[in-house]
PDB file of C-alpha atoms and ligand atoms in Angstrom:
ATOM      1  CA  MET A 200       0.000   0.000   0.000  1.00  0.00           C
ATOM      2  CA  ASP A 201       1.447   3.352  -0.975  1.00  0.00           C
ATOM      3  CA  ILE A 202       0.744   6.725  -2.601  1.00  0.00           C
ATOM      4  CA  PRO A 203       1.780   7.559  -6.208  1.00  0.00           C
ATOM      5  CA  ARG A 204       5.564   7.680  -6.498  1.00  0.00           C
ATOM      6  CA  ILE A 205       5.714  11.216  -7.876  1.00  0.00           C
ATOM      7  CA  PHE A 206       4.833  12.588  -4.403  1.00  0.00           C
ATOM      8  CA  THR A 207       7.552  10.653  -2.652  1.00  0.00           C
ATOM      9  CA  ILE A 208      10.029  11.997  -5.222  1.00  0.00           C
ATOM     10  CA  THR A 209       9.012  15.668  -5.143  1.00  0.00           C
ATOM     11  CA  GLU A 210       8.252  15.830  -1.390  1.00  0.00           C
ATOM     12  CA  SER A 211      10.948  13.503  -0.028  1.00  0.00           C
ATOM     13  CA  ALA A 212      12.733  16.425   1.660  1.00  0.00           C
ATOM     14  CA  HIS A 213       9.571  18.091   3.027  1.00  0.00           C
ATOM     15  CA  ARG A 214       8.749  17.857   6.716  1.00  0.00           C
ATOM     16  CA  ILE A 215       5.394  19.556   6.117  1.00  0.00           C
ATOM     17  CA  HIS A 216       3.487  18.423   3.026  1.00  0.00           C
ATOM     18  CA  ASN A 217       1.281  21.482   2.863  1.00  0.00           C
ATOM     19  CA  PRO A 218       1.716  25.243   2.342  1.00  0.00           C
ATOM     20  CA  PHE A 219       2.372  25.667   6.059  1.00  0.00           C
ATOM     21  CA  THR A 220       5.680  26.633   7.707  1.00  0.00           C
ATOM     22  CA  PRO A 221       7.011  25.372  11.070  1.00  0.00           C
ATOM     23  CA  GLU A 222       6.043  28.796  12.486  1.00  0.00           C
ATOM     24  CA  LYS A 223       2.419  28.425  11.327  1.00  0.00           C
ATOM     25  CA  LEU A 224       2.258  24.933  12.786  1.00  0.00           C
ATOM     26  CA  ALA A 225       3.579  26.263  16.101  1.00  0.00           C
ATOM     27  CA  THR A 226       1.037  29.107  16.002  1.00  0.00           C
ATOM     28  CA  LEU A 227      -1.744  26.607  15.433  1.00  0.00           C
ATOM     29  CA  GLY A 228      -0.562  24.478  18.368  1.00  0.00           C
ATOM     30  CA  ALA A 229      -0.449  27.561  20.588  1.00  0.00           C
ATOM     31  CA  VAL A 230      -3.815  29.062  19.646  1.00  0.00           C
ATOM     32  CA  LEU A 231      -5.634  25.794  20.305  1.00  0.00           C
ATOM     33  CA  ARG A 232      -4.623  26.082  23.992  1.00  0.00           C
ATOM     34  CA  LEU A 233      -3.840  22.364  24.144  1.00  0.00           C
ATOM     35  CA  GLU A 234      -3.631  20.829  27.602  1.00  0.00           C
ATOM     36  CA  PRO A 235      -0.571  18.643  28.296  1.00  0.00           C
ATOM     37  CA  GLY A 236      -1.660  15.031  27.878  1.00  0.00           C
ATOM     38  CA  ALA A 237      -4.401  15.929  25.380  1.00  0.00           C
ATOM     39  CA  ARG A 238      -4.840  13.257  22.716  1.00  0.00           C
ATOM     40  CA  VAL A 239      -4.568  14.308  19.066  1.00  0.00           C
ATOM     41  CA  LEU A 240      -5.514  12.173  16.045  1.00  0.00           C
ATOM     42  CA  ASP A 241      -4.099  13.068  12.617  1.00  0.00           C
ATOM     43  CA  LEU A 242      -5.479  11.414   9.466  1.00  0.00           C
ATOM     44  CA  GLY A 243      -2.972  11.707   6.614  1.00  0.00           C
ATOM     45  CA  SER A 244      -0.202  12.602   9.075  1.00  0.00           C
ATOM     46  CA  GLY A 245       2.523  12.720   6.402  1.00  0.00           C
ATOM     47  CA  SER A 246       5.999  12.982   7.897  1.00  0.00           C
ATOM     48  CA  GLY A 247       4.530  13.631  11.329  1.00  0.00           C
ATOM     49  CA  GLU A 248       5.737  17.186  11.903  1.00  0.00           C
ATOM     50  CA  MET A 249       2.529  18.414  13.540  1.00  0.00           C
ATOM     51  CA  LEU A 250       2.262  15.610  16.105  1.00  0.00           C
ATOM     52  CA  CYS A 251       6.001  15.468  16.833  1.00  0.00           C
ATOM     53  CA  THR A 252       6.429  19.203  17.421  1.00  0.00           C
ATOM     54  CA  TRP A 253       3.183  19.486  19.383  1.00  0.00           C
ATOM     55  CA  ALA A 254       4.285  16.533  21.555  1.00  0.00           C
ATOM     56  CA  ARG A 255       7.560  18.378  22.222  1.00  0.00           C
ATOM     57  CA  ASP A 256       6.147  21.902  22.636  1.00  0.00           C
ATOM     58  CA  ASN A 257       2.612  21.330  23.941  1.00  0.00           C
ATOM     59  CA  GLY A 258       2.879  17.936  25.656  1.00  0.00           C
ATOM     60  CA  ILE A 259       0.210  16.238  23.549  1.00  0.00           C
ATOM     61  CA  ILE A 260      -0.123  12.502  22.928  1.00  0.00           C
ATOM     62  CA  GLY A 261      -0.582  11.730  19.243  1.00  0.00           C
ATOM     63  CA  VAL A 262      -1.698   9.071  16.818  1.00  0.00           C
ATOM     64  CA  GLY A 263      -1.129   9.562  13.097  1.00  0.00           C
ATOM     65  CA  ILE A 264      -2.046   7.357  10.168  1.00  0.00           C
ATOM     66  CA  ASP A 265      -0.706   7.752   6.665  1.00  0.00           C
ATOM     67  CA  MET A 266      -0.690   5.709   3.485  1.00  0.00           C
ATOM     68  CA  SER A 267       2.872   6.643   2.468  1.00  0.00           C
ATOM     69  CA  GLN A 268       5.476   4.196   3.678  1.00  0.00           C
ATOM     70  CA  LEU A 269       8.285   6.743   3.222  1.00  0.00           C
ATOM     71  CA  PHE A 270       6.495   9.559   5.058  1.00  0.00           C
ATOM     72  CA  THR A 271       5.498   7.226   7.914  1.00  0.00           C
ATOM     73  CA  GLU A 272       9.114   6.087   8.301  1.00  0.00           C
ATOM     74  CA  GLN A 273      10.224   9.729   8.295  1.00  0.00           C
ATOM     75  CA  ALA A 274       7.603  10.508  10.967  1.00  0.00           C
ATOM     76  CA  LYS A 275       8.957   7.765  13.233  1.00  0.00           C
ATOM     77  CA  LEU A 276      12.525   9.044  12.765  1.00  0.00           C
ATOM     78  CA  ARG A 277      11.391  12.592  13.538  1.00  0.00           C
ATOM     79  CA  ALA A 278       9.744  11.388  16.755  1.00  0.00           C
ATOM     80  CA  GLU A 279      13.034   9.768  17.793  1.00  0.00           C
ATOM     81  CA  GLU A 280      14.948  12.911  16.850  1.00  0.00           C
ATOM     82  CA  LEU A 281      12.687  15.157  18.938  1.00  0.00           C
ATOM     83  CA  GLY A 282      12.634  12.697  21.844  1.00  0.00           C
ATOM     84  CA  VAL A 283       8.878  12.134  21.720  1.00  0.00           C
ATOM     85  CA  ALA A 284       8.733   8.565  20.387  1.00  0.00           C
ATOM     86  CA  ASP A 285       7.000   7.448  23.603  1.00  0.00           C
ATOM     87  CA  ARG A 286       4.188   9.968  23.071  1.00  0.00           C
ATOM     88  CA  VAL A 287       3.394   9.677  19.351  1.00  0.00           C
ATOM     89  CA  GLU A 288       2.457   6.638  17.317  1.00  0.00           C
ATOM     90  CA  PHE A 289       2.561   6.524  13.523  1.00  0.00           C
ATOM     91  CA  ILE A 290       0.605   3.873  11.674  1.00  0.00           C
ATOM     92  CA  HIS A 291       1.253   3.073   8.022  1.00  0.00           C
ATOM     93  CA  GLY A 292      -2.207   2.472   6.616  1.00  0.00           C
ATOM     94  CA  ASP A 293      -5.320   3.692   4.863  1.00  0.00           C
ATOM     95  CA  ALA A 294      -7.116   6.302   6.964  1.00  0.00           C
ATOM     96  CA  VAL A 295     -10.425   5.841   5.133  1.00  0.00           C
ATOM     97  CA  GLY A 296     -12.939   4.931   7.851  1.00  0.00           C
ATOM     98  CA  PHE A 297     -10.288   5.117  10.614  1.00  0.00           C
ATOM     99  CA  VAL A 298     -11.710   5.683  14.101  1.00  0.00           C
ATOM    100  CA  ALA A 299      -9.450   5.974  17.172  1.00  0.00           C
ATOM    101  CA  ASP A 300      -9.769   3.358  19.951  1.00  0.00           C
ATOM    102  CA  GLU A 301      -9.693   6.076  22.571  1.00  0.00           C
ATOM    103  CA  LYS A 302     -11.546   9.386  22.063  1.00  0.00           C
ATOM    104  CA  VAL A 303      -9.357  12.401  21.311  1.00  0.00           C
ATOM    105  CA  SER A 304      -9.447  16.094  22.203  1.00  0.00           C
ATOM    106  CA  VAL A 305      -8.348  17.122  18.712  1.00  0.00           C
ATOM    107  CA  ALA A 306      -9.095  15.214  15.497  1.00  0.00           C
ATOM    108  CA  ALA A 307      -7.289  16.577  12.454  1.00  0.00           C
ATOM    109  CA  CYS A 308      -7.021  16.129   8.727  1.00  0.00           C
ATOM    110  CA  LEU A 309      -4.705  18.644   7.082  1.00  0.00           C
ATOM    111  CA  GLY A 310      -4.627  18.637   3.317  1.00  0.00           C
ATOM    112  CA  ALA A 311      -6.065  15.169   2.828  1.00  0.00           C
ATOM    113  CA  THR A 312      -9.839  15.592   2.967  1.00  0.00           C
ATOM    114  CA  TRP A 313     -10.316  13.112   0.127  1.00  0.00           C
ATOM    115  CA  ILE A 314      -9.894  10.549   2.956  1.00  0.00           C
ATOM    116  CA  GLY A 315     -13.508  11.251   3.926  1.00  0.00           C
ATOM    117  CA  GLY A 316     -14.671  11.930   0.349  1.00  0.00           C
ATOM    118  CA  GLY A 317     -14.455  15.720   0.863  1.00  0.00           C
ATOM    119  CA  VAL A 318     -14.700  18.200   3.709  1.00  0.00           C
ATOM    120  CA  VAL A 319     -18.188  17.162   4.845  1.00  0.00           C
ATOM    121  CA  GLY A 320     -17.388  13.438   4.967  1.00  0.00           C
ATOM    122  CA  THR A 321     -14.049  14.083   6.663  1.00  0.00           C
ATOM    123  CA  ILE A 322     -15.699  16.120   9.423  1.00  0.00           C
ATOM    124  CA  GLU A 323     -18.176  13.243   9.947  1.00  0.00           C
ATOM    125  CA  LEU A 324     -15.328  10.719  10.099  1.00  0.00           C
ATOM    126  CA  LEU A 325     -13.224  12.811  12.519  1.00  0.00           C
ATOM    127  CA  ALA A 326     -16.261  13.392  14.746  1.00  0.00           C
ATOM    128  CA  LYS A 327     -16.434   9.637  15.421  1.00  0.00           C
ATOM    129  CA  SER A 328     -13.071   9.804  17.232  1.00  0.00           C
ATOM    130  CA  LEU A 329     -13.777  13.043  19.101  1.00  0.00           C
ATOM    131  CA  ARG A 330     -14.639  13.408  22.776  1.00  0.00           C
ATOM    132  CA  PRO A 331     -17.572  15.721  23.563  1.00  0.00           C
ATOM    133  CA  GLY A 332     -16.362  19.323  23.390  1.00  0.00           C
ATOM    134  CA  GLY A 333     -13.322  18.382  21.283  1.00  0.00           C
ATOM    135  CA  ILE A 334     -11.926  20.269  18.320  1.00  0.00           C
ATOM    136  CA  ILE A 335     -11.851  19.193  14.685  1.00  0.00           C
ATOM    137  CA  LEU A 336      -9.080  20.593  12.482  1.00  0.00           C
ATOM    138  CA  ILE A 337      -9.552  20.777   8.734  1.00  0.00           C
ATOM    139  CA  GLY A 338      -6.724  21.959   6.482  1.00  0.00           C
ATOM    140  CA  GLU A 339      -8.118  22.908   3.116  1.00  0.00           C
ATOM    141  CA  PRO A 340      -7.505  25.138   0.084  1.00  0.00           C
ATOM    142  CA  TYR A 341      -9.819  28.011  -0.794  1.00  0.00           C
ATOM    143  CA  TRP A 342      -9.856  30.532  -3.632  1.00  0.00           C
ATOM    144  CA  ARG A 343      -8.033  33.773  -2.768  1.00  0.00           C
ATOM    145  CA  LYS A 344      -9.311  34.959  -6.125  1.00  0.00           C
ATOM    146  CA  VAL A 345     -11.961  33.017  -7.984  1.00  0.00           C
ATOM    147  CA  PRO A 346     -10.449  31.826 -11.305  1.00  0.00           C
ATOM    148  CA  PRO A 347     -12.017  33.652 -14.260  1.00  0.00           C
ATOM    149  CA  THR A 348     -12.261  30.425 -16.289  1.00  0.00           C
ATOM    150  CA  GLU A 349     -12.230  26.668 -15.793  1.00  0.00           C
ATOM    151  CA  ASP A 350      -8.890  26.577 -17.636  1.00  0.00           C
ATOM    152  CA  VAL A 351      -7.361  28.796 -14.977  1.00  0.00           C
ATOM    153  CA  ALA A 352      -8.772  26.501 -12.257  1.00  0.00           C
ATOM    154  CA  ARG A 353      -7.091  23.525 -13.964  1.00  0.00           C
ATOM    155  CA  GLU A 354      -3.806  25.461 -14.091  1.00  0.00           C
ATOM    156  CA  CYS A 355      -4.176  25.712 -10.301  1.00  0.00           C
ATOM    157  CA  GLU A 356      -4.300  21.886 -10.303  1.00  0.00           C
ATOM    158  CA  ALA A 357      -8.001  21.855  -9.424  1.00  0.00           C
ATOM    159  CA  ASN A 358     -10.430  19.788 -11.483  1.00  0.00           C
ATOM    160  CA  SER A 359     -12.839  22.696 -11.622  1.00  0.00           C
ATOM    161  CA  ILE A 360     -13.717  26.004  -9.972  1.00  0.00           C
ATOM    162  CA  SER A 361     -16.307  24.137  -7.916  1.00  0.00           C
ATOM    163  CA  ASP A 362     -13.578  22.085  -6.163  1.00  0.00           C
ATOM    164  CA  PHE A 363     -12.978  24.948  -3.713  1.00  0.00           C
ATOM    165  CA  LEU A 364     -14.893  27.820  -2.106  1.00  0.00           C
ATOM    166  CA  THR A 365     -13.841  31.349  -1.267  1.00  0.00           C
ATOM    167  CA  LEU A 366     -12.727  31.889   2.337  1.00  0.00           C
ATOM    168  CA  PRO A 367     -16.055  33.424   3.493  1.00  0.00           C
ATOM    169  CA  ALA A 368     -18.025  30.677   1.734  1.00  0.00           C
ATOM    170  CA  LEU A 369     -15.820  27.962   3.268  1.00  0.00           C
ATOM    171  CA  LEU A 370     -16.304  29.444   6.751  1.00  0.00           C
ATOM    172  CA  ALA A 371     -20.059  29.673   6.155  1.00  0.00           C
ATOM    173  CA  SER A 372     -20.119  26.038   5.000  1.00  0.00           C
ATOM    174  CA  PHE A 373     -18.831  24.922   8.416  1.00  0.00           C
ATOM    175  CA  GLY A 374     -21.681  26.860  10.009  1.00  0.00           C
ATOM    176  CA  ASP A 375     -24.136  25.088   7.701  1.00  0.00           C
ATOM    177  CA  LEU A 376     -22.879  21.800   9.178  1.00  0.00           C
ATOM    178  CA  ALA A 377     -23.667  23.140  12.688  1.00  0.00           C
ATOM    179  CA  TYR A 378     -20.035  23.750  13.612  1.00  0.00           C
ATOM    180  CA  ASP A 379     -18.589  26.934  15.092  1.00  0.00           C
ATOM    181  CA  VAL A 380     -15.298  28.042  13.590  1.00  0.00           C
ATOM    182  CA  VAL A 381     -13.348  28.737  16.801  1.00  0.00           C
ATOM    183  CA  GLU A 382      -9.909  29.484  15.307  1.00  0.00           C
ATOM    184  CA  MET A 383      -8.083  29.568  12.016  1.00  0.00           C
ATOM    185  CA  VAL A 384      -4.492  29.908  10.857  1.00  0.00           C
ATOM    186  CA  LEU A 385      -4.034  30.840   7.211  1.00  0.00           C
ATOM    187  CA  ALA A 386      -1.097  30.254   4.896  1.00  0.00           C
ATOM    188  CA  ASP A 387       0.316  33.251   3.033  1.00  0.00           C
ATOM    189  CA  GLN A 388       2.080  33.258  -0.301  1.00  0.00           C
ATOM    190  CA  GLU A 389       5.468  32.713   1.329  1.00  0.00           C
ATOM    191  CA  CYS A 390       4.102  29.571   2.982  1.00  0.00           C
ATOM    192  CA  TRP A 391       3.086  28.414  -0.484  1.00  0.00           C
ATOM    193  CA  ASP A 392       6.631  29.144  -1.709  1.00  0.00           C
ATOM    194  CA  ARG A 393       8.075  26.952   1.035  1.00  0.00           C
ATOM    195  CA  TYR A 394       5.823  24.087  -0.035  1.00  0.00           C
ATOM    196  CA  GLU A 395       6.052  24.450  -3.820  1.00  0.00           C
ATOM    197  CA  ALA A 396       9.508  25.939  -4.414  1.00  0.00           C
ATOM    198  CA  ALA A 397      11.092  23.387  -2.066  1.00  0.00           C
ATOM    199  CA  LYS A 398      10.019  20.696  -4.541  1.00  0.00           C
ATOM    200  CA  TRP A 399      12.160  22.222  -7.296  1.00  0.00           C
ATOM    201  CA  LEU A 400      15.543  21.682  -5.684  1.00  0.00           C
ATOM    202  CA  THR A 401      14.444  18.208  -4.605  1.00  0.00           C
ATOM    203  CA  MET A 402      13.487  17.415  -8.213  1.00  0.00           C
ATOM    204  CA  ARG A 403      16.735  18.836  -9.578  1.00  0.00           C
ATOM    205  CA  ARG A 404      18.831  16.793  -7.149  1.00  0.00           C
ATOM    206  CA  TRP A 405      16.757  13.677  -7.811  1.00  0.00           C
ATOM    207  CA  LEU A 406      17.258  14.074 -11.578  1.00  0.00           C
ATOM    208  CA  GLU A 407      21.014  14.323 -11.104  1.00  0.00           C
ATOM    209  CA  ALA A 408      21.007  11.160  -8.987  1.00  0.00           C
ATOM    210  CA  ASN A 409      18.530   9.188 -11.143  1.00  0.00           C
ATOM    211  CA  PRO A 410      19.032  10.164 -14.804  1.00  0.00           C
ATOM    212  CA  ASP A 411      17.916   6.765 -16.141  1.00  0.00           C
ATOM    213  CA  ASP A 412      14.868   6.277 -13.920  1.00  0.00           C
ATOM    214  CA  ASP A 413      11.488   5.630 -15.630  1.00  0.00           C
ATOM    215  CA  PHE A 414      10.216   8.803 -13.981  1.00  0.00           C
ATOM    216  CA  ALA A 415      13.097  11.035 -15.110  1.00  0.00           C
ATOM    217  CA  LYS A 416      11.300  12.385 -18.182  1.00  0.00           C
ATOM    218  CA  GLU A 417       8.182  13.306 -16.190  1.00  0.00           C
ATOM    219  CA  VAL A 418      10.201  14.927 -13.410  1.00  0.00           C
ATOM    220  CA  ARG A 419      12.290  16.872 -15.957  1.00  0.00           C
ATOM    221  CA  THR A 420       9.150  18.224 -17.649  1.00  0.00           C
ATOM    222  CA  THR A 421       7.619  19.147 -14.299  1.00  0.00           C
ATOM    223  CA  LEU A 422      10.760  20.949 -13.133  1.00  0.00           C
ATOM    224  CA  THR A 423      10.940  22.899 -16.409  1.00  0.00           C
ATOM    225  CA  LEU A 424       7.321  24.063 -16.329  1.00  0.00           C
ATOM    226  CA  GLU A 425       6.494  24.233 -12.662  1.00  0.00           C
ATOM    227  CA  PRO A 426       8.004  27.533 -11.434  1.00  0.00           C
ATOM    228  CA  THR A 427       6.163  29.590 -14.068  1.00  0.00           C
ATOM    229  CA  ARG A 428       2.883  27.707 -13.667  1.00  0.00           C
ATOM    230  CA  TYR A 429       3.057  28.040  -9.911  1.00  0.00           C
ATOM    231  CA  ALA A 430       3.808  31.792  -9.997  1.00  0.00           C
ATOM    232  CA  ALA A 431       1.057  32.528 -12.522  1.00  0.00           C
ATOM    233  CA  TYR A 432      -1.672  30.374 -11.027  1.00  0.00           C
ATOM    234  CA  THR A 433      -1.447  28.577  -7.673  1.00  0.00           C
ATOM    235  CA  ARG A 434       0.406  31.424  -5.964  1.00  0.00           C
ATOM    236  CA  GLU A 435      -2.103  34.004  -7.198  1.00  0.00           C
ATOM    237  CA  TYR A 436      -5.389  32.179  -6.896  1.00  0.00           C
ATOM    238  CA  LEU A 437      -5.158  29.578  -4.166  1.00  0.00           C
ATOM    239  CA  GLY A 438      -5.212  30.107  -0.434  1.00  0.00           C
ATOM    240  CA  TRP A 439      -4.881  27.463   2.255  1.00  0.00           C
ATOM    241  CA  GLY A 440      -5.713  27.366   5.914  1.00  0.00           C
ATOM    242  CA  VAL A 441      -6.434  25.241   8.935  1.00  0.00           C
ATOM    243  CA  PHE A 442      -9.863  25.716  10.495  1.00  0.00           C
ATOM    244  CA  ALA A 443     -10.672  24.710  14.071  1.00  0.00           C
ATOM    245  CA  LEU A 444     -14.280  23.586  14.536  1.00  0.00           C
ATOM    246  CA  MET A 445     -16.486  22.770  17.506  1.00  0.00           C
ATOM    247  CA  ALA A 446     -19.957  21.275  17.222  1.00  0.00           C
ATOM    248  CA  ARG A 447     -22.715  23.684  18.263  1.00  0.00           C
TER     249      ARG A 447
HETATM  250  N1  LIG B 194      -1.035  16.338   6.980  1.00  0.00           N
HETATM  251  C1  LIG B 194       0.311  16.152   6.478  1.00  0.00           C
HETATM  252  C2  LIG B 194       0.357  15.532   5.084  1.00  0.00           C
HETATM  253  C3  LIG B 194      -0.489  16.213   4.037  1.00  0.00           C
HETATM  254  S1  LIG B 194      -0.197  15.614   2.386  1.00  0.00           S
HETATM  255  C4  LIG B 194       1.063  17.451   6.500  1.00  0.00           C
HETATM  256  O1  LIG B 194       0.425  18.506   6.627  1.00  0.00           O
HETATM  257  O2  LIG B 194       2.291  17.464   6.362  1.00  0.00           O
HETATM  258  C5  LIG B 194      -1.429  14.354   2.243  1.00  0.00           C
HETATM  259  C6  LIG B 194      -1.048  13.075   2.965  1.00  0.00           C
HETATM  260  O3  LIG B 194      -2.135  12.165   2.865  1.00  0.00           O
HETATM  261  C7  LIG B 194       0.167  12.362   2.379  1.00  0.00           C
HETATM  262  O4  LIG B 194       1.092  12.143   3.415  1.00  0.00           O
HETATM  263  C8  LIG B 194      -0.398  11.043   1.863  1.00  0.00           C
HETATM  264  O5  LIG B 194       0.512   9.972   2.000  1.00  0.00           O
HETATM  265  C9  LIG B 194      -1.607  10.856   2.745  1.00  0.00           C
HETATM  266  N2  LIG B 194      -2.694  10.019   2.226  1.00  0.00           N
HETATM  267  C10 LIG B 194      -3.262  10.038   0.999  1.00  0.00           C
HETATM  268  N3  LIG B 194      -4.285   9.181   0.934  1.00  0.00           N
HETATM  269  C11 LIG B 194      -4.373   8.593   2.171  1.00  0.00           C
HETATM  270  C12 LIG B 194      -5.222   7.606   2.755  1.00  0.00           C
HETATM  271  N4  LIG B 194      -6.213   7.038   2.065  1.00  0.00           N
HETATM  272  N5  LIG B 194      -5.006   7.262   4.043  1.00  0.00           N
HETATM  273  C13 LIG B 194      -4.001   7.817   4.761  1.00  0.00           C
HETATM  274  N6  LIG B 194      -3.178   8.746   4.261  1.00  0.00           N
HETATM  275  C14 LIG B 194      -3.356   9.130   2.993  1.00  0.00           C
END
């Protein structure tokens, strides 16, 4: 079981697989006012940076599940490195339908809401692991500027304009599901640069090390086109944020 290889090539050097910086992650951990010992579940936990740093800085206990073997291994190494391996557990597996054995104070899915078939389904899934009064975290893109055409939306790597909402519409949609939005931390364009531009050097180095790989042609094309596409489209049109929700 694994994710498509292109991600483990382009994001092999990322600790955070989203347009979020370590500072934003720390801000999020701080604004949630986590109690030491609070349990946090993370579906699509990637390389584990959120749970590992929150275990170190905020004293949480974490469980993460992710389908990528590489990212899960990196998460376990990071836990060792930060001295929190006794407080965080990383499971390599499919998070679809995953419900924690023990209820959690915070149930999160950052940048992987396809796990629940979209935002609505992911909130329903996370709610099954949540203790009463707990917080759900959803990390999701939104349109900073609505693309003028469907072609522009596709250049932003969306399937269509309807894939995402504007920020006010996204916030209102949580209200429609009977959730209060109790906090949010938003990415800015420099956060996007850290996520997207960091892939370019990784790709360049990978190409130098793997010139004869089956994927080399695809990675070469991506590296050639990506900076301009990113600057013209994703960076201009797409926002990203983490939204903290509590049931009304
Ligand atoms: N939340 C992490 C990772 C976001 S990237 C972070 O912010 O760094 C999306 C992650 O979802 C990837 O790590 C990918 O491996 C994982 N993923 C994709 N489909 C999944 C599934 N069905 N179950 C569990 N993880 C999945």
